[in-house]
Amino acid sequence: MRIARRSTTRVAASSLVAAALALVGVQATAHTASATTPTKAACTTENTKLTVEDVRRPINHLLLTATNTGTKPCNLYYAPYLGAGVGAQAPLQWLESSKPQAVVTLAPGESGYAGIGTSSPDGHSGHTAKTLGVSFANREANGSVGNAATLNLPDGGTYFNSSAFVTYWQSDVYDALFG
């Protein structure tokens, strides 16, 4: 009898959990409950506004901001592909030490940030660029997604040399610039 009572209690408890989850809009089975989470689309130039600005600290840095202008959340994967100037031969290197623990997801109206180190005394082969080409990395980081954007750099141009880099996307400005 005792075994039958436990089994009945488990079935009743399972039914109560399923009913509670159904009330909040989550589908459940008699034995397990699972919420279905819609896959968030990648952030692209079609659903974000991009801006680039000079910052006072740290020196030789810019701040790239992506703001979700869409109606659904979007993901900022890895780091942006950046080209300094027209006809840039290669994208700026990603700063591996800035890799966050999770993908940055932007709700509508929220912003994500990437810090851009433009030059250092250790670099060589410098040039002044007037524009910055920006592409969003796809989920696998093996290419870009959506169309590229071209932004005008502050003060009519910015000096870049071989030490230039970009951080991974961050949800906090401080992490993008100092993290």
PDB file of N, CA and C in Angstrom, residues 76-169:
ATOM      1  N   LEU A  76      24.602  39.975 -29.862  1.00  0.00           N
ATOM      2  CA  LEU A  76      25.887  40.466 -30.367  1.00  0.00           C
ATOM      3  C   LEU A  76      26.883  39.328 -30.177  1.00  0.00           C
ATOM      4  N   TYR A  77      27.234  38.662 -31.262  1.00  0.00           N
ATOM      5  CA  TYR A  77      28.149  37.532 -31.183  1.00  0.00           C
ATOM      6  C   TYR A  77      29.602  37.995 -31.258  1.00  0.00           C
ATOM      7  N   TYR A  78      30.434  37.442 -30.412  1.00  0.00           N
ATOM      8  CA  TYR A  78      31.886  37.644 -30.419  1.00  0.00           C
ATOM      9  C   TYR A  78      32.248  39.125 -30.388  1.00  0.00           C
ATOM     10  N   ALA A  79      32.911  39.589 -31.434  1.00  0.00           N
ATOM     11  CA  ALA A  79      33.345  40.990 -31.547  1.00  0.00           C
ATOM     12  C   ALA A  79      33.013  41.459 -32.959  1.00  0.00           C
ATOM     13  N   PRO A  80      32.949  42.760 -33.154  1.00  0.00           N
ATOM     14  CA  PRO A  80      32.673  43.231 -34.514  1.00  0.00           C
ATOM     15  C   PRO A  80      33.912  43.085 -35.396  1.00  0.00           C
ATOM     16  N   TYR A  81      33.666  42.895 -36.681  1.00  0.00           N
ATOM     17  CA  TYR A  81      34.749  42.964 -37.662  1.00  0.00           C
ATOM     18  C   TYR A  81      34.886  44.440 -38.036  1.00  0.00           C
ATOM     19  N   LEU A  82      36.072  44.998 -37.816  1.00  0.00           N
ATOM     20  CA  LEU A  82      36.290  46.425 -38.078  1.00  0.00           C
ATOM     21  C   LEU A  82      37.397  46.623 -39.098  1.00  0.00           C
ATOM     22  N   GLY A  83      37.163  47.524 -40.020  1.00  0.00           N
ATOM     23  CA  GLY A  83      38.184  47.927 -40.983  1.00  0.00           C
ATOM     24  C   GLY A  83      38.432  49.415 -40.833  1.00  0.00           C
ATOM     25  N   ALA A  84      39.668  49.795 -40.551  1.00  0.00           N
ATOM     26  CA  ALA A  84      40.010  51.209 -40.356  1.00  0.00           C
ATOM     27  C   ALA A  84      40.364  51.834 -41.701  1.00  0.00           C
ATOM     28  N   GLY A  85      39.425  52.587 -42.252  1.00  0.00           N
ATOM     29  CA  GLY A  85      39.663  53.276 -43.512  1.00  0.00           C
ATOM     30  C   GLY A  85      39.130  52.521 -44.713  1.00  0.00           C
ATOM     31  N   VAL A  86      39.010  53.260 -45.808  1.00  0.00           N
ATOM     32  CA  VAL A  86      38.534  52.682 -47.063  1.00  0.00           C
ATOM     33  C   VAL A  86      39.561  51.684 -47.569  1.00  0.00           C
ATOM     34  N   GLY A  87      39.104  50.521 -47.958  1.00  0.00           N
ATOM     35  CA  GLY A  87      39.999  49.505 -48.506  1.00  0.00           C
ATOM     36  C   GLY A  87      40.918  48.857 -47.489  1.00  0.00           C
ATOM     37  N   ALA A  88      40.503  48.823 -46.229  1.00  0.00           N
ATOM     38  CA  ALA A  88      41.324  48.183 -45.188  1.00  0.00           C
ATOM     39  C   ALA A  88      41.610  46.745 -45.596  1.00  0.00           C
ATOM     40  N   GLN A  89      42.854  46.331 -45.465  1.00  0.00           N
ATOM     41  CA  GLN A  89      43.276  45.006 -45.909  1.00  0.00           C
ATOM     42  C   GLN A  89      42.814  43.876 -44.995  1.00  0.00           C
ATOM     43  N   ALA A  90      42.721  44.127 -43.712  1.00  0.00           N
ATOM     44  CA  ALA A  90      42.344  43.084 -42.753  1.00  0.00           C
ATOM     45  C   ALA A  90      41.591  43.727 -41.594  1.00  0.00           C
ATOM     46  N   PRO A  91      40.686  42.968 -40.976  1.00  0.00           N
ATOM     47  CA  PRO A  91      39.981  43.523 -39.823  1.00  0.00           C
ATOM     48  C   PRO A  91      40.909  43.669 -38.619  1.00  0.00           C
ATOM     49  N   LEU A  92      40.563  44.588 -37.729  1.00  0.00           N
ATOM     50  CA  LEU A  92      41.327  44.739 -36.492  1.00  0.00           C
ATOM     51  C   LEU A  92      41.260  43.432 -35.706  1.00  0.00           C
ATOM     52  N   GLN A  93      42.349  43.121 -35.014  1.00  0.00           N
ATOM     53  CA  GLN A  93      42.382  41.890 -34.221  1.00  0.00           C
ATOM     54  C   GLN A  93      41.447  41.994 -33.024  1.00  0.00           C
ATOM     55  N   TRP A  94      40.862  40.847 -32.645  1.00  0.00           N
ATOM     56  CA  TRP A  94      40.000  40.773 -31.469  1.00  0.00           C
ATOM     57  C   TRP A  94      40.871  40.587 -30.243  1.00  0.00           C
ATOM     58  N   LEU A  95      40.578  41.310 -29.186  1.00  0.00           N
ATOM     59  CA  LEU A  95      41.309  41.209 -27.934  1.00  0.00           C
ATOM     60  C   LEU A  95      40.759  40.020 -27.139  1.00  0.00           C
ATOM     61  N   GLU A  96      41.459  38.889 -27.222  1.00  0.00           N
ATOM     62  CA  GLU A  96      40.975  37.638 -26.614  1.00  0.00           C
ATOM     63  C   GLU A  96      40.746  37.749 -25.108  1.00  0.00           C
ATOM     64  N   SER A  97      41.532  38.559 -24.424  1.00  0.00           N
ATOM     65  CA  SER A  97      41.374  38.678 -22.975  1.00  0.00           C
ATOM     66  C   SER A  97      40.067  39.367 -22.583  1.00  0.00           C
ATOM     67  N   SER A  98      39.348  39.929 -23.543  1.00  0.00           N
ATOM     68  CA  SER A  98      38.085  40.611 -23.247  1.00  0.00           C
ATOM     69  C   SER A  98      36.865  39.726 -23.469  1.00  0.00           C
ATOM     70  N   LYS A  99      37.071  38.457 -23.795  1.00  0.00           N
ATOM     71  CA  LYS A  99      35.965  37.555 -24.111  1.00  0.00           C
ATOM     72  C   LYS A  99      35.047  37.399 -22.901  1.00  0.00           C
ATOM     73  N   PRO A 100      33.758  37.750 -23.051  1.00  0.00           N
ATOM     74  CA  PRO A 100      32.828  37.626 -21.909  1.00  0.00           C
ATOM     75  C   PRO A 100      32.418  36.178 -21.710  1.00  0.00           C
ATOM     76  N   GLN A 101      31.758  35.909 -20.592  1.00  0.00           N
ATOM     77  CA  GLN A 101      31.328  34.544 -20.286  1.00  0.00           C
ATOM     78  C   GLN A 101      30.091  34.138 -21.067  1.00  0.00           C
ATOM     79  N   ALA A 102      29.358  35.105 -21.586  1.00  0.00           N
ATOM     80  CA  ALA A 102      28.127  34.797 -22.313  1.00  0.00           C
ATOM     81  C   ALA A 102      27.946  35.774 -23.472  1.00  0.00           C
ATOM     82  N   VAL A 103      27.112  35.385 -24.406  1.00  0.00           N
ATOM     83  CA  VAL A 103      26.766  36.250 -25.524  1.00  0.00           C
ATOM     84  C   VAL A 103      25.990  37.453 -24.988  1.00  0.00           C
ATOM     85  N   VAL A 104      26.264  38.623 -25.523  1.00  0.00           N
ATOM     86  CA  VAL A 104      25.546  39.830 -25.109  1.00  0.00           C
ATOM     87  C   VAL A 104      24.223  39.873 -25.875  1.00  0.00           C
ATOM     88  N   THR A 105      23.112  39.857 -25.146  1.00  0.00           N
ATOM     89  CA  THR A 105      21.785  39.943 -25.735  1.00  0.00           C
ATOM     90  C   THR A 105      21.215  41.318 -25.442  1.00  0.00           C
ATOM     91  N   LEU A 106      20.728  41.974 -26.499  1.00  0.00           N
ATOM     92  CA  LEU A 106      20.157  43.307 -26.359  1.00  0.00           C
ATOM     93  C   LEU A 106      18.641  43.255 -26.502  1.00  0.00           C
ATOM     94  N   ALA A 107      17.939  43.683 -25.479  1.00  0.00           N
ATOM     95  CA  ALA A 107      16.499  43.873 -25.585  1.00  0.00           C
ATOM     96  C   ALA A 107      16.280  45.143 -26.411  1.00  0.00           C
ATOM     97  N   PRO A 108      15.088  45.340 -26.965  1.00  0.00           N
ATOM     98  CA  PRO A 108      14.846  46.582 -27.708  1.00  0.00           C
ATOM     99  C   PRO A 108      15.196  47.813 -26.872  1.00  0.00           C
ATOM    100  N   GLY A 109      15.971  48.714 -27.454  1.00  0.00           N
ATOM    101  CA  GLY A 109      16.392  49.933 -26.768  1.00  0.00           C
ATOM    102  C   GLY A 109      17.693  49.811 -26.001  1.00  0.00           C
ATOM    103  N   GLU A 110      18.171  48.599 -25.733  1.00  0.00           N
ATOM    104  CA  GLU A 110      19.417  48.401 -24.992  1.00  0.00           C
ATOM    105  C   GLU A 110      20.626  48.519 -25.912  1.00  0.00           C
ATOM    106  N   SER A 111      21.790  48.785 -25.289  1.00  0.00           N
ATOM    107  CA  SER A 111      23.032  48.948 -26.048  1.00  0.00           C
ATOM    108  C   SER A 111      24.106  47.982 -25.580  1.00  0.00           C
ATOM    109  N   GLY A 112      24.985  47.643 -26.512  1.00  0.00           N
ATOM    110  CA  GLY A 112      26.182  46.861 -26.240  1.00  0.00           C
ATOM    111  C   GLY A 112      27.379  47.661 -26.703  1.00  0.00           C
ATOM    112  N   TYR A 113      28.572  47.332 -26.188  1.00  0.00           N
ATOM    113  CA  TYR A 113      29.744  48.177 -26.403  1.00  0.00           C
ATOM    114  C   TYR A 113      30.972  47.356 -26.765  1.00  0.00           C
ATOM    115  N   ALA A 114      31.814  47.944 -27.603  1.00  0.00           N
ATOM    116  CA  ALA A 114      33.116  47.367 -27.912  1.00  0.00           C
ATOM    117  C   ALA A 114      34.136  48.496 -27.836  1.00  0.00           C
ATOM    118  N   GLY A 115      35.232  48.245 -27.147  1.00  0.00           N
ATOM    119  CA  GLY A 115      36.315  49.218 -27.062  1.00  0.00           C
ATOM    120  C   GLY A 115      37.271  49.004 -28.228  1.00  0.00           C
ATOM    121  N   ILE A 116      37.774  50.092 -28.775  1.00  0.00           N
ATOM    122  CA  ILE A 116      38.708  50.023 -29.895  1.00  0.00           C
ATOM    123  C   ILE A 116      40.006  50.695 -29.479  1.00  0.00           C
ATOM    124  N   GLY A 117      41.061  49.924 -29.385  1.00  0.00           N
ATOM    125  CA  GLY A 117      42.393  50.486 -29.148  1.00  0.00           C
ATOM    126  C   GLY A 117      42.970  50.859 -30.511  1.00  0.00           C
ATOM    127  N   THR A 118      43.307  52.107 -30.705  1.00  0.00           N
ATOM    128  CA  THR A 118      43.697  52.566 -32.040  1.00  0.00           C
ATOM    129  C   THR A 118      45.190  52.477 -32.317  1.00  0.00           C
ATOM    130  N   SER A 119      46.004  52.706 -31.295  1.00  0.00           N
ATOM    131  CA  SER A 119      47.456  52.683 -31.502  1.00  0.00           C
ATOM    132  C   SER A 119      48.164  52.602 -30.158  1.00  0.00           C
ATOM    133  N   SER A 120      49.428  52.198 -30.231  1.00  0.00           N
ATOM    134  CA  SER A 120      50.280  52.210 -29.040  1.00  0.00           C
ATOM    135  C   SER A 120      51.709  52.461 -29.501  1.00  0.00           C
ATOM    136  N   PRO A 121      52.601  52.825 -28.591  1.00  0.00           N
ATOM    137  CA  PRO A 121      53.999  53.051 -28.970  1.00  0.00           C
ATOM    138  C   PRO A 121      54.675  51.802 -29.543  1.00  0.00           C
ATOM    139  N   ASP A 122      54.167  50.621 -29.209  1.00  0.00           N
ATOM    140  CA  ASP A 122      54.743  49.372 -29.716  1.00  0.00           C
ATOM    141  C   ASP A 122      54.377  49.100 -31.173  1.00  0.00           C
ATOM    142  N   GLY A 123      53.351  49.790 -31.673  1.00  0.00           N
ATOM    143  CA  GLY A 123      52.885  49.532 -33.031  1.00  0.00           C
ATOM    144  C   GLY A 123      53.757  50.193 -34.082  1.00  0.00           C
ATOM    145  N   HIS A 124      53.529  49.801 -35.311  1.00  0.00           N
ATOM    146  CA  HIS A 124      54.252  50.388 -36.445  1.00  0.00           C
ATOM    147  C   HIS A 124      53.291  50.514 -37.621  1.00  0.00           C
ATOM    148  N   SER A 125      53.755  51.038 -38.729  1.00  0.00           N
ATOM    149  CA  SER A 125      52.975  51.153 -39.966  1.00  0.00           C
ATOM    150  C   SER A 125      51.633  51.840 -39.742  1.00  0.00           C
ATOM    151  N   GLY A 126      51.648  53.027 -39.198  1.00  0.00           N
ATOM    152  CA  GLY A 126      50.415  53.736 -38.904  1.00  0.00           C
ATOM    153  C   GLY A 126      49.848  54.509 -40.078  1.00  0.00           C
ATOM    154  N   HIS A 127      48.555  54.812 -39.967  1.00  0.00           N
ATOM    155  CA  HIS A 127      47.872  55.652 -40.948  1.00  0.00           C
ATOM    156  C   HIS A 127      46.670  56.307 -40.273  1.00  0.00           C
ATOM    157  N   THR A 128      46.197  57.393 -40.854  1.00  0.00           N
ATOM    158  CA  THR A 128      45.003  58.059 -40.350  1.00  0.00           C
ATOM    159  C   THR A 128      43.822  57.638 -41.209  1.00  0.00           C
ATOM    160  N   ALA A 129      42.794  57.110 -40.561  1.00  0.00           N
ATOM    161  CA  ALA A 129      41.578  56.665 -41.251  1.00  0.00           C
ATOM    162  C   ALA A 129      40.460  57.648 -40.957  1.00  0.00           C
ATOM    163  N   LYS A 130      39.642  57.914 -41.952  1.00  0.00           N
ATOM    164  CA  LYS A 130      38.499  58.824 -41.787  1.00  0.00           C
ATOM    165  C   LYS A 130      37.202  58.062 -41.529  1.00  0.00           C
ATOM    166  N   THR A 131      37.188  56.766 -41.896  1.00  0.00           N
ATOM    167  CA  THR A 131      35.975  55.968 -41.722  1.00  0.00           C
ATOM    168  C   THR A 131      36.306  54.642 -41.045  1.00  0.00           C
ATOM    169  N   LEU A 132      35.266  54.035 -40.511  1.00  0.00           N
ATOM    170  CA  LEU A 132      35.382  52.735 -39.860  1.00  0.00           C
ATOM    171  C   LEU A 132      34.315  51.826 -40.451  1.00  0.00           C
ATOM    172  N   GLY A 133      34.746  50.732 -41.083  1.00  0.00           N
ATOM    173  CA  GLY A 133      33.808  49.732 -41.581  1.00  0.00           C
ATOM    174  C   GLY A 133      33.467  48.768 -40.463  1.00  0.00           C
ATOM    175  N   VAL A 134      32.175  48.493 -40.284  1.00  0.00           N
ATOM    176  CA  VAL A 134      31.711  47.627 -39.194  1.00  0.00           C
ATOM    177  C   VAL A 134      30.818  46.527 -39.750  1.00  0.00           C
ATOM    178  N   SER A 135      31.143  45.282 -39.405  1.00  0.00           N
ATOM    179  CA  SER A 135      30.294  44.132 -39.725  1.00  0.00           C
ATOM    180  C   SER A 135      30.088  43.329 -38.447  1.00  0.00           C
ATOM    181  N   PHE A 136      28.923  42.707 -38.337  1.00  0.00           N
ATOM    182  CA  PHE A 136      28.615  41.880 -37.173  1.00  0.00           C
ATOM    183  C   PHE A 136      29.025  40.439 -37.443  1.00  0.00           C
ATOM    184  N   ALA A 137      29.655  39.813 -36.454  1.00  0.00           N
ATOM    185  CA  ALA A 137      30.045  38.406 -36.568  1.00  0.00           C
ATOM    186  C   ALA A 137      28.808  37.528 -36.493  1.00  0.00           C
ATOM    187  N   ASN A 138      28.845  36.421 -37.245  1.00  0.00           N
ATOM    188  CA  ASN A 138      27.744  35.472 -37.152  1.00  0.00           C
ATOM    189  C   ASN A 138      27.940  34.572 -35.928  1.00  0.00           C
ATOM    190  N   ARG A 139      26.999  33.695 -35.703  1.00  0.00           N
ATOM    191  CA  ARG A 139      26.996  32.850 -34.498  1.00  0.00           C
ATOM    192  C   ARG A 139      28.221  31.943 -34.386  1.00  0.00           C
ATOM    193  N   GLU A 140      28.813  31.572 -35.522  1.00  0.00           N
ATOM    194  CA  GLU A 140      29.973  30.685 -35.518  1.00  0.00           C
ATOM    195  C   GLU A 140      31.293  31.450 -35.584  1.00  0.00           C
ATOM    196  N   ALA A 141      31.239  32.756 -35.749  1.00  0.00           N
ATOM    197  CA  ALA A 141      32.427  33.612 -35.880  1.00  0.00           C
ATOM    198  C   ALA A 141      33.282  33.224 -37.077  1.00  0.00           C
ATOM    199  N   ASN A 142      32.643  32.710 -38.111  1.00  0.00           N
ATOM    200  CA  ASN A 142      33.381  32.358 -39.320  1.00  0.00           C
ATOM    201  C   ASN A 142      32.983  33.245 -40.503  1.00  0.00           C
ATOM    202  N   GLY A 143      32.348  34.347 -40.196  1.00  0.00           N
ATOM    203  CA  GLY A 143      31.929  35.301 -41.216  1.00  0.00           C
ATOM    204  C   GLY A 143      31.007  36.334 -40.608  1.00  0.00           C
ATOM    205  N   SER A 144      30.513  37.199 -41.464  1.00  0.00           N
ATOM    206  CA  SER A 144      29.644  38.266 -40.962  1.00  0.00           C
ATOM    207  C   SER A 144      28.196  37.975 -41.313  1.00  0.00           C
ATOM    208  N   VAL A 145      27.299  38.700 -40.669  1.00  0.00           N
ATOM    209  CA  VAL A 145      25.874  38.574 -40.893  1.00  0.00           C
ATOM    210  C   VAL A 145      25.318  39.964 -41.201  1.00  0.00           C
ATOM    211  N   GLY A 146      24.437  40.039 -42.179  1.00  0.00           N
ATOM    212  CA  GLY A 146      23.852  41.326 -42.557  1.00  0.00           C
ATOM    213  C   GLY A 146      24.818  42.180 -43.365  1.00  0.00           C
ATOM    214  N   ASN A 147      24.390  43.391 -43.630  1.00  0.00           N
ATOM    215  CA  ASN A 147      25.207  44.334 -44.385  1.00  0.00           C
ATOM    216  C   ASN A 147      26.212  45.038 -43.490  1.00  0.00           C
ATOM    217  N   ALA A 148      27.298  45.470 -44.089  1.00  0.00           N
ATOM    218  CA  ALA A 148      28.310  46.244 -43.359  1.00  0.00           C
ATOM    219  C   ALA A 148      27.846  47.701 -43.256  1.00  0.00           C
ATOM    220  N   ALA A 149      28.353  48.390 -42.267  1.00  0.00           N
ATOM    221  CA  ALA A 149      28.084  49.823 -42.098  1.00  0.00           C
ATOM    222  C   ALA A 149      29.405  50.575 -42.176  1.00  0.00           C
ATOM    223  N   THR A 150      29.338  51.810 -42.624  1.00  0.00           N
ATOM    224  CA  THR A 150      30.517  52.674 -42.637  1.00  0.00           C
ATOM    225  C   THR A 150      30.218  53.877 -41.766  1.00  0.00           C
ATOM    226  N   LEU A 151      31.039  54.073 -40.740  1.00  0.00           N
ATOM    227  CA  LEU A 151      30.871  55.189 -39.804  1.00  0.00           C
ATOM    228  C   LEU A 151      32.000  56.192 -40.004  1.00  0.00           C
ATOM    229  N   ASN A 152      31.683  57.471 -39.864  1.00  0.00           N
ATOM    230  CA  ASN A 152      32.725  58.493 -39.880  1.00  0.00           C
ATOM    231  C   ASN A 152      33.410  58.513 -38.525  1.00  0.00           C
ATOM    232  N   LEU A 153      34.726  58.565 -38.547  1.00  0.00           N
ATOM    233  CA  LEU A 153      35.483  58.610 -37.298  1.00  0.00           C
ATOM    234  C   LEU A 153      35.513  60.033 -36.750  1.00  0.00           C
ATOM    235  N   PRO A 154      35.610  60.183 -35.430  1.00  0.00           N
ATOM    236  CA  PRO A 154      35.602  61.510 -34.795  1.00  0.00           C
ATOM    237  C   PRO A 154      36.770  62.384 -35.261  1.00  0.00           C
ATOM    238  N   ASP A 155      36.556  63.672 -35.184  1.00  0.00           N
ATOM    239  CA  ASP A 155      37.590  64.680 -35.452  1.00  0.00           C
ATOM    240  C   ASP A 155      38.168  64.581 -36.861  1.00  0.00           C
ATOM    241  N   GLY A 156      37.383  64.091 -37.811  1.00  0.00           N
ATOM    242  CA  GLY A 156      37.841  64.026 -39.190  1.00  0.00           C
ATOM    243  C   GLY A 156      38.826  62.907 -39.480  1.00  0.00           C
ATOM    244  N   GLY A 157      39.137  62.078 -38.505  1.00  0.00           N
ATOM    245  CA  GLY A 157      40.048  60.958 -38.715  1.00  0.00           C
ATOM    246  C   GLY A 157      40.739  60.538 -37.435  1.00  0.00           C
ATOM    247  N   THR A 158      41.160  59.288 -37.403  1.00  0.00           N
ATOM    248  CA  THR A 158      41.810  58.711 -36.229  1.00  0.00           C
ATOM    249  C   THR A 158      43.042  57.951 -36.676  1.00  0.00           C
ATOM    250  N   TYR A 159      44.111  58.056 -35.901  1.00  0.00           N
ATOM    251  CA  TYR A 159      45.359  57.369 -36.205  1.00  0.00           C
ATOM    252  C   TYR A 159      45.295  55.929 -35.702  1.00  0.00           C
ATOM    253  N   PHE A 160      45.592  54.978 -36.590  1.00  0.00           N
ATOM    254  CA  PHE A 160      45.652  53.554 -36.268  1.00  0.00           C
ATOM    255  C   PHE A 160      47.039  53.039 -36.629  1.00  0.00           C
ATOM    256  N   ASN A 161      47.569  52.127 -35.819  1.00  0.00           N
ATOM    257  CA  ASN A 161      48.793  51.430 -36.220  1.00  0.00           C
ATOM    258  C   ASN A 161      48.606  49.925 -36.009  1.00  0.00           C
ATOM    259  N   SER A 162      49.662  49.158 -36.181  1.00  0.00           N
ATOM    260  CA  SER A 162      49.578  47.696 -36.166  1.00  0.00           C
ATOM    261  C   SER A 162      49.133  47.118 -34.823  1.00  0.00           C
ATOM    262  N   SER A 163      49.145  47.898 -33.778  1.00  0.00           N
ATOM    263  CA  SER A 163      48.718  47.392 -32.464  1.00  0.00           C
ATOM    264  C   SER A 163      47.216  47.568 -32.222  1.00  0.00           C
ATOM    265  N   ALA A 164      46.488  48.087 -33.201  1.00  0.00           N
ATOM    266  CA  ALA A 164      45.054  48.338 -33.034  1.00  0.00           C
ATOM    267  C   ALA A 164      44.300  47.033 -32.762  1.00  0.00           C
ATOM    268  N   PHE A 165      43.252  47.130 -31.968  1.00  0.00           N
ATOM    269  CA  PHE A 165      42.432  45.969 -31.601  1.00  0.00           C
ATOM    270  C   PHE A 165      41.013  46.410 -31.299  1.00  0.00           C
ATOM    271  N   VAL A 166      40.124  45.436 -31.203  1.00  0.00           N
ATOM    272  CA  VAL A 166      38.756  45.673 -30.748  1.00  0.00           C
ATOM    273  C   VAL A 166      38.422  44.615 -29.707  1.00  0.00           C
ATOM    274  N   THR A 167      37.669  45.013 -28.680  1.00  0.00           N
ATOM    275  CA  THR A 167      37.246  44.061 -27.652  1.00  0.00           C
ATOM    276  C   THR A 167      36.032  43.284 -28.144  1.00  0.00           C
ATOM    277  N   TYR A 168      35.748  42.210 -27.460  1.00  0.00           N
ATOM    278  CA  TYR A 168      34.493  41.504 -27.676  1.00  0.00           C
ATOM    279  C   TYR A 168      33.364  42.430 -27.236  1.00  0.00           C
ATOM    280  N   TRP A 169      32.164  42.174 -27.725  1.00  0.00           N
ATOM    281  CA  TRP A 169      31.003  42.953 -27.300  1.00  0.00           C
ATOM    282  C   TRP A 169      30.802  42.788 -25.799  1.00  0.00           C
TER     283      TRP A 169
END
